Amino acid sequence: MPKIGYWELLKTNSKFRRLWSASVISMLGEWFNTIALFLLIFQYTDSEFLLGILFTVRMLCFALLQPISGLLADRINRKHIMVWSNIFQIFLALAFLAVDGPEDIPWMLGLSGIMMLLHGAYVTAERAALPNIVSKENLATANALDAASWSTALCMGAMLGGIVVEFYGTDAAFIIDAFTFLLGAILL
């Protein structure tokens, strides 16, 4: 079977299309969440240091369990890992609606870290699932599209998240984030 391009892969492989769509939608929402969290930290603490702490907590938690997530993705149904990761993140995203002062920043940082642990499990399961739903000949195309989609979701999600936060506030961003996780779980 010859290699195909991005659009052809999305058009002809419904399992990949659903997985890719769920991932892109969830990633977009995650950047809405990130922008809103940055604004809350700055609004309640005016601390650039805490902005750095938030980013560090998120990236550290994402990376921390990657080796364990990889083992789990090899032993547990990958679709279940992704669906449950999204479902748990719905509730965590909505929990941020309760942030209303500087005293809430520590638990907000902790919840953000938990979300990134779940996101790490999702990403690991997603990448491990690709060879099961895409032919060997098209795996490089799927991986390239996945990587390009992450960059695009970062760009678009941060921009759209900024617009939403500017005009509708952080609560709207958290609600949209929760909705993207719900939609991602349904698509899977």
Coordinates of N, CA, C and O in Angstrom, one line a residue:
M1 N 0.8 -1.2 0.0 CA 0.0 0.0 0.0 C 0.9 1.2 0.0 O 1.8 1.4 0.8
P2 N 0.7 2.2 -0.9 CA 1.5 3.4 -1.0 C 1.2 4.3 0.2 O 0.1 4.3 0.7
K3 N 2.1 5.2 0.5 CA 1.9 6.2 1.5 C 0.9 7.2 1.0 O 0.8 7.5 -0.2
I4 N 0.2 7.8 2.0 CA -0.8 8.8 1.6 C -0.6 10.1 2.4 O 0.2 10.1 3.4
G5 N -1.2 11.2 2.0 CA -1.0 12.4 2.6 C -2.0 12.6 3.8 O -2.8 11.7 4.1
Y6 N -1.9 13.7 4.5 CA -2.7 14.0 5.7 C -4.2 13.9 5.4 O -4.9 13.2 6.1
W7 N -4.7 14.6 4.4 CA -6.1 14.7 4.1 C -6.6 13.3 3.7 O -7.7 12.9 4.1
E8 N -5.9 12.6 2.9 CA -6.3 11.3 2.5 C -6.4 10.3 3.7 O -7.3 9.5 3.8
L9 N -5.4 10.4 4.6 CA -5.4 9.6 5.8 C -6.7 9.9 6.7 O -7.4 9.0 7.1
L10 N -7.0 11.2 6.8 CA -8.1 11.6 7.6 C -9.4 11.2 6.9 O -10.4 10.7 7.6
K11 N -9.4 11.2 5.6 CA -10.6 10.9 4.8 C -10.9 9.4 4.8 O -12.0 9.0 4.9
T12 N -9.8 8.6 4.7 CA -10.0 7.2 4.5 C -10.0 6.3 5.8 O -10.4 5.2 5.8
N13 N -9.4 6.8 6.9 CA -9.3 6.0 8.1 C -10.1 6.7 9.2 O -9.7 7.6 9.9
S14 N -11.3 6.1 9.4 CA -12.3 6.7 10.3 C -11.8 6.6 11.8 O -12.1 7.5 12.6
K15 N -11.1 5.5 12.1 CA -10.6 5.4 13.5 C -9.6 6.4 13.8 O -9.6 7.0 14.8
F16 N -8.7 6.6 12.8 CA -7.7 7.7 13.0 C -8.3 9.0 13.1 O -8.0 9.9 13.9
R17 N -9.3 9.3 12.2 CA -10.0 10.6 12.1 C -10.6 10.9 13.5 O -10.5 12.0 14.0
R18 N -11.3 9.9 14.1 CA -11.9 10.1 15.4 C -10.9 10.4 16.5 O -11.0 11.3 17.3
L19 N -9.8 9.6 16.5 CA -8.7 9.8 17.5 C -8.1 11.1 17.3 O -7.9 11.9 18.3
W20 N -7.8 11.5 16.1 CA -7.1 12.8 15.8 C -8.0 13.9 16.2 O -7.6 14.9 16.9
S21 N -9.3 13.8 15.8 CA -10.3 14.9 16.2 C -10.4 15.1 17.7 O -10.4 16.2 18.2
A22 N -10.5 14.0 18.4 CA -10.6 14.0 19.8 C -9.4 14.7 20.5 O -9.5 15.5 21.4
S23 N -8.3 14.3 20.0 CA -7.0 14.9 20.5 C -6.9 16.4 20.2 O -6.5 17.1 21.1
V24 N -7.2 16.8 19.0 CA -7.1 18.2 18.7 C -8.1 19.0 19.5 O -7.7 20.1 20.0
I25 N -9.3 18.6 19.6 CA -10.3 19.3 20.4 C -9.9 19.4 21.9 O -10.0 20.5 22.5
S26 N -9.4 18.3 22.4 CA -8.9 18.4 23.8 C -7.7 19.3 24.0 O -7.7 20.0 25.0
M27 N -6.8 19.2 23.0 CA -5.6 20.1 23.1 C -6.0 21.6 23.0 O -5.5 22.4 23.7
L28 N -7.0 21.9 22.2 CA -7.4 23.3 22.1 C -8.0 23.8 23.4 O -7.6 24.9 23.9
G29 N -8.8 23.0 24.0 CA -9.4 23.3 25.3 C -8.3 23.5 26.4 O -8.4 24.3 27.3
E30 N -7.3 22.6 26.3 CA -6.2 22.7 27.3 C -5.5 24.0 27.3 O -5.2 24.6 28.3
W31 N -5.4 24.6 26.1 CA -4.7 25.9 26.0 C -5.7 27.0 26.5 O -5.2 28.1 27.0
F32 N -7.0 26.9 26.3 CA -7.9 27.8 26.9 C -7.7 27.8 28.4 O -7.6 28.9 29.1
N33 N -7.6 26.6 29.0 CA -7.4 26.5 30.5 C -6.1 27.1 30.9 O -6.0 27.8 31.9
T34 N -5.0 26.9 30.1 CA -3.7 27.4 30.5 C -3.7 29.0 30.5 O -3.2 29.6 31.5
I35 N -4.3 29.6 29.5 CA -4.4 31.0 29.5 C -5.2 31.6 30.7 O -4.8 32.5 31.3
A36 N -6.3 30.9 31.0 CA -7.1 31.3 32.1 C -6.4 31.2 33.4 O -6.5 32.1 34.3
L37 N -5.6 30.1 33.6 CA -4.9 29.9 34.8 C -3.8 31.0 34.9 O -3.6 31.5 36.0
F38 N -3.1 31.3 33.9 CA -2.1 32.3 33.9 C -2.7 33.6 34.3 O -2.1 34.3 35.2
L39 N -3.9 34.0 33.8 CA -4.5 35.2 34.1 C -4.9 35.2 35.6 O -4.7 36.2 36.3
L40 N -5.5 34.1 36.1 CA -5.9 34.1 37.5 C -4.7 34.3 38.5 O -4.8 35.0 39.5
I41 N -3.6 33.6 38.1 CA -2.4 33.8 38.9 C -1.9 35.3 38.9 O -1.6 35.8 40.0
F42 N -1.9 35.8 37.8 CA -1.4 37.2 37.7 C -2.4 38.2 38.3 O -2.0 39.1 39.0
Q43 N -3.7 37.9 38.1 CA -4.8 38.8 38.7 C -4.7 38.7 40.2 O -4.9 39.8 40.9
Y44 N -4.6 37.5 40.8 CA -4.6 37.4 42.3 C -3.3 37.6 43.0 O -3.3 37.8 44.2
T45 N -2.2 37.4 42.3 CA -0.9 37.5 43.0 C 0.1 38.5 42.4 O 1.0 38.9 43.0
D46 N -0.2 38.9 41.1 CA 0.7 39.8 40.4 C 2.2 39.2 40.4 O 3.1 40.0 40.5
S47 N 2.3 37.9 40.4 CA 3.6 37.3 40.5 C 4.0 36.5 39.3 O 3.4 35.5 38.9
E48 N 5.0 37.1 38.6 CA 5.6 36.4 37.5 C 6.3 35.0 37.9 O 6.3 34.1 37.2
F49 N 6.8 35.0 39.2 CA 7.4 33.8 39.7 C 6.3 32.7 39.7 O 6.6 31.5 39.4
L50 N 5.1 33.0 40.2 CA 4.1 31.9 40.2 C 3.6 31.5 38.9 O 3.2 30.3 38.7
L51 N 3.7 32.4 37.9 CA 3.4 31.9 36.5 C 4.5 30.9 36.1 O 4.1 29.9 35.5
G52 N 5.7 31.1 36.5 CA 6.8 30.1 36.2 C 6.5 28.8 36.9 O 6.8 27.7 36.4
I53 N 6.1 28.9 38.2 CA 5.8 27.7 39.0 C 4.7 26.9 38.3 O 4.7 25.7 38.2
L54 N 3.6 27.6 37.9 CA 2.5 26.9 37.2 C 3.0 26.1 36.0 O 2.7 25.0 35.8
F55 N 3.8 26.8 35.2 CA 4.3 26.1 34.0 C 5.2 25.0 34.4 O 5.2 23.9 33.8
T56 N 6.0 25.1 35.4 CA 6.9 24.1 35.9 C 6.1 22.9 36.4 O 6.4 21.7 36.1
V57 N 5.1 23.2 37.2 CA 4.3 22.1 37.8 C 3.6 21.3 36.6 O 3.6 20.1 36.6
R58 N 3.1 22.1 35.6 CA 2.4 21.4 34.5 C 3.4 20.5 33.7 O 3.0 19.4 33.5
M59 N 4.5 21.0 33.4 CA 5.4 20.2 32.6 C 6.1 19.1 33.4 O 6.3 18.0 32.8
L60 N 6.4 19.3 34.6 CA 6.9 18.3 35.5 C 5.9 17.1 35.7 O 6.3 16.0 35.5
C61 N 4.7 17.5 35.9 CA 3.7 16.5 36.1 C 3.4 15.7 34.8 O 3.2 14.5 34.8
F62 N 3.5 16.4 33.7 CA 3.3 15.7 32.4 C 4.4 14.7 32.2 O 4.1 13.6 31.8
A63 N 5.6 15.0 32.5 CA 6.8 14.2 32.3 C 6.9 13.1 33.4 O 7.4 12.0 33.1
L64 N 6.5 13.4 34.6 CA 6.8 12.6 35.7 C 6.3 11.1 35.5 O 7.1 10.2 35.8
L65 N 5.1 10.9 35.1 CA 4.6 9.6 35.0 C 4.7 8.9 33.6 O 4.1 7.9 33.4
Q66 N 5.4 9.6 32.7 CA 5.5 9.0 31.4 C 6.0 7.6 31.3 O 5.4 6.8 30.6
P67 N 7.0 7.2 32.1 CA 7.4 5.8 32.1 C 6.3 4.8 32.6 O 6.1 3.8 32.0
I68 N 5.6 5.3 33.6 CA 4.5 4.4 34.1 C 3.3 4.4 33.2 O 2.7 3.4 32.9
S69 N 3.0 5.6 32.6 CA 1.9 5.7 31.6 C 2.2 4.8 30.4 O 1.3 4.1 29.9
G70 N 3.5 4.7 30.0 CA 3.8 3.8 28.9 C 3.5 2.3 29.3 O 3.0 1.6 28.4
L71 N 3.9 1.9 30.5 CA 3.6 0.6 30.9 C 2.1 0.3 31.0 O 1.6 -0.7 30.5
L72 N 1.3 1.3 31.5 CA -0.1 1.2 31.6 C -0.7 1.0 30.2 O -1.7 0.3 29.9
A73 N -0.2 1.9 29.2 CA -0.8 1.8 27.9 C -0.5 0.5 27.2 O -1.2 0.1 26.3
D74 N 0.5 -0.2 27.6 CA 0.8 -1.5 27.1 C -0.1 -2.6 27.7 O -0.2 -3.7 27.2
R75 N -0.6 -2.3 28.9 CA -1.4 -3.4 29.7 C -2.9 -3.1 29.8 O -3.6 -4.1 30.1
I76 N -3.3 -1.9 29.6 CA -4.7 -1.5 29.8 C -5.2 -1.0 28.5 O -4.5 -0.4 27.7
N77 N -6.5 -1.2 28.2 CA -7.1 -0.7 27.0 C -6.8 0.7 26.8 O -7.2 1.6 27.7
R78 N -6.2 1.1 25.7 CA -5.7 2.5 25.5 C -6.9 3.4 25.3 O -6.9 4.6 25.8
K79 N -8.0 2.9 24.7 CA -9.1 3.8 24.5 C -9.7 4.1 25.9 O -10.1 5.3 26.1
H80 N -9.8 3.2 26.8 CA -10.3 3.4 28.2 C -9.4 4.5 28.9 O -10.0 5.4 29.6
I81 N -8.1 4.4 28.7 CA -7.2 5.4 29.4 C -7.6 6.7 28.8 O -7.7 7.7 29.6
M82 N -7.7 6.9 27.5 CA -8.0 8.2 26.9 C -9.4 8.7 27.3 O -9.5 9.9 27.7
V83 N -10.4 7.9 27.3 CA -11.7 8.3 27.6 C -11.8 8.7 29.1 O -12.3 9.8 29.4
W84 N -11.2 7.9 30.0 CA -11.3 8.2 31.4 C -10.4 9.5 31.8 O -10.8 10.3 32.6
S85 N -9.3 9.6 31.1 CA -8.5 10.8 31.3 C -9.3 12.0 30.9 O -9.4 13.0 31.7
N86 N -10.0 12.0 29.8 CA -10.9 13.1 29.4 C -12.0 13.4 30.4 O -12.3 14.5 30.8
I87 N -12.7 12.3 30.9 CA -13.8 12.4 31.8 C -13.3 13.1 33.1 O -14.0 14.0 33.6
F88 N -12.2 12.6 33.7 CA -11.7 13.2 34.9 C -11.3 14.6 34.7 O -11.6 15.4 35.6
Q89 N -10.8 14.9 33.6 CA -10.4 16.3 33.3 C -11.6 17.3 33.2 O -11.4 18.5 33.4
I90 N -12.7 16.7 32.8 CA -14.0 17.6 32.8 C -14.2 18.2 34.1 O -14.4 19.4 34.3
F91 N -14.2 17.3 35.1 CA -14.4 17.8 36.5 C -13.3 18.6 37.1 O -13.6 19.6 37.8
L92 N -12.1 18.3 36.7 CA -11.0 19.2 37.2 C -11.1 20.6 36.6 O -10.9 21.6 37.3
A93 N -11.4 20.6 35.3 CA -11.5 21.9 34.6 C -12.6 22.8 35.3 O -12.5 24.0 35.5
L94 N -13.7 22.1 35.6 CA -14.8 22.8 36.3 C -14.5 23.2 37.7 O -15.0 24.2 38.2
A95 N -13.6 22.5 38.4 CA -13.2 22.9 39.7 C -12.5 24.2 39.8 O -12.6 24.9 40.8
F96 N -11.9 24.6 38.7 CA -11.2 25.9 38.6 C -12.2 27.1 38.7 O -11.8 28.2 39.0
L97 N -13.5 26.8 38.5 CA -14.5 27.9 38.7 C -14.6 28.4 40.1 O -15.0 29.5 40.4
A98 N -14.1 27.6 41.1 CA -14.1 28.0 42.5 C -13.0 28.9 42.9 O -13.0 29.4 44.0
V99 N -12.0 29.1 42.0 CA -10.9 30.0 42.3 C -11.4 31.4 42.4 O -11.9 31.9 41.4
D100 N -11.2 32.0 43.6 CA -11.7 33.4 43.7 C -10.8 34.3 44.6 O -11.2 35.3 45.1
G101 N -9.6 33.8 44.8 CA -8.6 34.7 45.5 C -7.3 34.1 45.6 O -7.1 32.9 45.2
P102 N -6.3 34.8 46.2 CA -4.9 34.3 46.2 C -4.8 33.1 47.1 O -3.9 32.3 46.9
E103 N -5.7 32.9 48.1 CA -5.6 31.7 48.9 C -5.9 30.4 48.2 O -5.6 29.3 48.6
D104 N -6.5 30.5 47.0 CA -6.8 29.3 46.2 C -5.7 28.9 45.2 O -5.8 27.9 44.6
I105 N -4.7 29.7 45.1 CA -3.6 29.4 44.1 C -2.9 28.1 44.4 O -2.7 27.3 43.5
P106 N -2.6 27.8 45.7 CA -1.9 26.5 45.9 C -2.7 25.3 45.4 O -2.1 24.4 44.7
W107 N -4.0 25.2 45.7 CA -4.8 24.0 45.2 C -5.0 24.1 43.7 O -5.1 23.1 43.1
M108 N -5.1 25.3 43.2 CA -5.2 25.5 41.7 C -4.0 24.9 41.0 O -4.1 24.2 40.0
L109 N -2.8 25.2 41.6 CA -1.5 24.6 41.0 C -1.6 23.1 41.1 O -1.2 22.4 40.2
G110 N -2.0 22.6 42.2 CA -2.1 21.1 42.4 C -3.1 20.5 41.4 O -2.7 19.4 40.8
L111 N -4.2 21.1 41.2 CA -5.2 20.5 40.3 C -4.7 20.6 38.8 O -4.9 19.7 38.0
S112 N -4.0 21.7 38.6 CA -3.4 21.8 37.2 C -2.4 20.7 37.0 O -2.3 20.1 35.9
G113 N -1.6 20.4 38.0 CA -0.6 19.3 37.9 C -1.3 17.9 37.7 O -0.9 17.1 36.9
I114 N -2.4 17.7 38.4 CA -3.2 16.5 38.2 C -3.7 16.4 36.8 O -3.7 15.3 36.2
M115 N -4.2 17.5 36.3 CA -4.7 17.5 34.9 C -3.6 17.1 33.9 O -3.8 16.4 33.0
M116 N -2.3 17.6 34.2 CA -1.2 17.3 33.3 C -0.8 15.8 33.5 O -0.3 15.2 32.5
L117 N -0.9 15.2 34.6 CA -0.7 13.8 34.8 C -1.7 13.0 33.9 O -1.3 12.1 33.2
L118 N -2.9 13.4 34.0 CA -3.9 12.7 33.1 C -3.7 13.0 31.6 O -3.8 12.1 30.8
H119 N -3.3 14.2 31.3 CA -2.9 14.5 29.9 C -1.8 13.6 29.4 O -1.8 13.1 28.3
G120 N -0.8 13.5 30.3 CA 0.4 12.6 30.0 C -0.1 11.2 29.7 O 0.4 10.5 28.8
A121 N -1.0 10.7 30.5 CA -1.5 9.3 30.3 C -2.3 9.2 29.0 O -2.1 8.3 28.2
Y122 N -3.0 10.3 28.7 CA -3.8 10.4 27.4 C -2.8 10.3 26.2 O -3.0 9.5 25.3
V123 N -1.8 11.2 26.2 CA -0.9 11.3 25.1 C -0.2 10.0 24.9 O 0.0 9.5 23.8
T124 N 0.3 9.4 26.0 CA 1.0 8.1 25.9 C 0.1 7.0 25.3 O 0.5 6.3 24.4
A125 N -1.1 7.0 25.7 CA -2.1 6.0 25.2 C -2.4 6.3 23.7 O -2.5 5.3 22.9
E126 N -2.5 7.5 23.4 CA -2.8 7.9 22.0 C -1.7 7.5 21.1 O -1.9 6.9 20.0
R127 N -0.5 7.8 21.5 CA 0.7 7.5 20.6 C 0.9 6.0 20.5 O 1.3 5.4 19.5
A128 N 0.6 5.2 21.6 CA 0.7 3.8 21.6 C -0.4 3.2 20.7 O -0.2 2.1 20.2
A129 N -1.5 3.8 20.6 CA -2.6 3.3 19.8 C -2.4 3.5 18.3 O -3.0 2.7 17.5
L130 N -1.6 4.5 17.9 CA -1.5 4.7 16.5 C -1.1 3.5 15.6 O -1.8 3.3 14.6
P131 N -0.2 2.7 16.0 CA 0.2 1.5 15.2 C -1.0 0.5 15.0 O -1.0 -0.3 14.1
N132 N -1.9 0.6 16.0 CA -3.1 -0.3 15.9 C -4.2 0.2 15.0 O -5.0 -0.6 14.6
I133 N -4.2 1.4 14.6 CA -5.2 2.0 13.8 C -4.8 2.5 12.5 O -5.6 2.8 11.6
V134 N -3.5 2.6 12.3 CA -2.9 3.1 11.0 C -1.9 2.1 10.5 O -1.1 1.5 11.3
S135 N -2.0 1.8 9.2 CA -1.1 0.9 8.6 C 0.4 1.3 8.8 O 0.7 2.5 9.0
K136 N 1.3 0.4 8.7 CA 2.7 0.6 8.9 C 3.2 1.7 7.9 O 4.0 2.6 8.2
E137 N 2.7 1.6 6.7 CA 3.1 2.5 5.6 C 2.6 4.0 5.9 O 3.3 4.9 5.4
N138 N 1.6 4.1 6.7 CA 1.0 5.5 6.9 C 1.3 6.0 8.3 O 0.8 7.0 8.7
L139 N 2.1 5.2 9.1 CA 2.4 5.6 10.4 C 3.2 6.9 10.5 O 2.9 7.8 11.4
A140 N 4.1 7.1 9.6 CA 4.9 8.3 9.6 C 4.0 9.5 9.3 O 4.2 10.6 9.9
T141 N 3.1 9.3 8.4 CA 2.1 10.4 8.1 C 1.3 10.7 9.3 O 1.1 11.9 9.7
A142 N 0.8 9.7 10.0 CA 0.0 9.9 11.2 C 0.8 10.6 12.3 O 0.3 11.5 12.9
N143 N 2.0 10.2 12.5 CA 2.8 10.8 13.5 C 3.1 12.3 13.2 O 3.1 13.1 14.1
A144 N 3.4 12.5 11.9 CA 3.7 13.9 11.5 C 2.4 14.8 11.7 O 2.5 15.9 12.1
L145 N 1.3 14.3 11.3 CA 0.0 15.0 11.5 C -0.2 15.3 13.0 O -0.6 16.4 13.4
D146 N 0.0 14.3 13.8 CA -0.1 14.4 15.2 C 0.8 15.5 15.8 O 0.3 16.4 16.5
A147 N 2.0 15.6 15.4 CA 3.0 16.6 15.8 C 2.6 18.0 15.3 O 2.6 18.9 16.1
A148 N 2.2 18.1 14.1 CA 1.8 19.4 13.5 C 0.5 19.8 14.2 O 0.3 21.0 14.4
S149 N -0.4 18.9 14.5 CA -1.6 19.3 15.2 C -1.4 19.9 16.6 O -2.0 20.8 17.0
W150 N -0.4 19.3 17.3 CA 0.0 19.8 18.6 C 0.4 21.3 18.5 O -0.1 22.1 19.2
S151 N 1.2 21.6 17.6 CA 1.7 23.0 17.4 C 0.6 23.9 17.0 O 0.5 25.0 17.5
T152 N -0.3 23.4 16.1 CA -1.4 24.2 15.6 C -2.4 24.5 16.8 O -2.9 25.6 17.0
A153 N -2.7 23.4 17.6 CA -3.6 23.5 18.7 C -3.0 24.5 19.7 O -3.8 25.3 20.3
L154 N -1.7 24.5 20.0 CA -1.1 25.4 20.9 C -1.3 26.9 20.4 O -1.8 27.7 21.1
C155 N -1.1 27.1 19.1 CA -1.2 28.4 18.5 C -2.7 28.9 18.6 O -3.0 29.9 19.1
M156 N -3.6 28.1 18.0 CA -5.0 28.4 17.9 C -5.6 28.4 19.3 O -6.4 29.3 19.6
G157 N -5.3 27.5 20.1 CA -6.0 27.4 21.5 C -5.6 28.5 22.3 O -6.4 29.1 23.0
A158 N -4.3 28.9 22.3 CA -3.8 30.1 23.1 C -4.5 31.3 22.6 O -4.9 32.2 23.4
M159 N -4.6 31.5 21.3 CA -5.2 32.7 20.7 C -6.7 32.8 21.1 O -7.2 33.8 21.6
L160 N -7.4 31.7 20.8 CA -8.8 31.7 21.1 C -9.1 31.7 22.6 O -10.1 32.4 23.0
G161 N -8.3 31.1 23.4 CA -8.4 31.2 24.8 C -8.2 32.6 25.3 O -8.9 33.1 26.2
G162 N -7.2 33.3 24.7 CA -7.0 34.7 25.1 C -8.2 35.5 24.7 O -8.6 36.4 25.5
I163 N -8.8 35.3 23.6 CA -10.0 36.1 23.2 C -11.2 35.8 24.1 O -11.9 36.7 24.6
V164 N -11.4 34.5 24.4 CA -12.5 34.1 25.3 C -12.3 34.8 26.7 O -13.2 35.3 27.3
V165 N -11.1 34.7 27.2 CA -10.8 35.2 28.6 C -11.0 36.7 28.5 O -11.5 37.3 29.5
E166 N -10.5 37.4 27.5 CA -10.6 38.8 27.4 C -12.1 39.3 27.4 O -12.4 40.2 28.1
F167 N -12.9 38.6 26.6 CA -14.3 39.1 26.4 C -15.3 38.4 27.4 O -16.4 39.0 27.6
Y168 N -15.0 37.2 27.8 CA -16.0 36.5 28.6 C -15.5 36.0 30.0 O -16.3 35.5 30.8
G169 N -14.2 36.2 30.2 CA -13.7 35.8 31.5 C -13.1 34.4 31.6 O -13.3 33.6 30.7
T170 N -12.5 34.2 32.7 CA -11.8 32.9 32.9 C -12.8 31.8 33.1 O -12.6 30.6 32.7
D171 N -14.0 32.0 33.7 CA -15.0 31.0 33.9 C -15.4 30.4 32.6 O -15.6 29.2 32.4
A172 N -15.6 31.3 31.6 CA -16.0 30.8 30.3 C -14.9 29.9 29.7 O -15.2 28.8 29.1
A173 N -13.7 30.2 29.9 CA -12.6 29.4 29.4 C -12.6 28.0 30.0 O -12.4 27.0 29.4
F174 N -12.8 28.0 31.3 CA -12.9 26.7 32.0 C -14.0 25.8 31.6 O -13.9 24.6 31.4
I175 N -15.2 26.5 31.3 CA -16.4 25.7 30.9 C -16.1 25.2 29.5 O -16.4 24.0 29.2
I176 N -15.5 26.0 28.6 CA -15.2 25.5 27.3 C -14.2 24.4 27.3 O -14.3 23.4 26.6
D177 N -13.2 24.5 28.2 CA -12.2 23.4 28.4 C -12.9 22.1 28.8 O -12.7 21.1 28.2
A178 N -13.8 22.2 29.8 CA -14.6 21.0 30.2 C -15.4 20.4 29.0 O -15.4 19.2 28.8
F179 N -16.0 21.3 28.2 CA -16.8 20.8 27.1 C -15.9 20.1 26.1 O -16.3 19.1 25.5
T180 N -14.7 20.6 25.9 CA -13.8 20.0 24.9 C -13.4 18.6 25.3 O -13.2 17.7 24.5
F181 N -13.2 18.4 26.7 CA -12.9 17.1 27.2 C -14.1 16.2 27.0 O -13.9 15.0 26.7
L182 N -15.3 16.7 27.2 CA -16.5 15.9 27.0 C -16.6 15.5 25.5 O -16.8 14.3 25.2
L183 N -16.4 16.4 24.7 CA -16.5 16.1 23.2 C -15.4 15.1 22.8 O -15.7 14.2 22.0
G184 N -14.2 15.3 23.3 CA -13.1 14.4 23.0 C -13.5 13.0 23.5 O -13.2 12.0 22.8
A185 N -14.0 12.8 24.7 CA -14.4 11.5 25.2 C -15.5 10.9 24.3 O -15.5 9.7 24.0
I186 N -16.5 11.7 23.9 CA -17.5 11.2 23.0 C -17.0 10.7 21.7 O -17.4 9.6 21.2
L187 N -16.1 11.5 21.1 CA -15.5 11.1 19.8 C -14.7 9.8 19.9 O -14.6 9.1 18.9
L188 N -14.1 9.6 21.0 CA -13.3 8.4 21.1 C -14.2 7.1 21.1 O -13.8 6.1 20.7

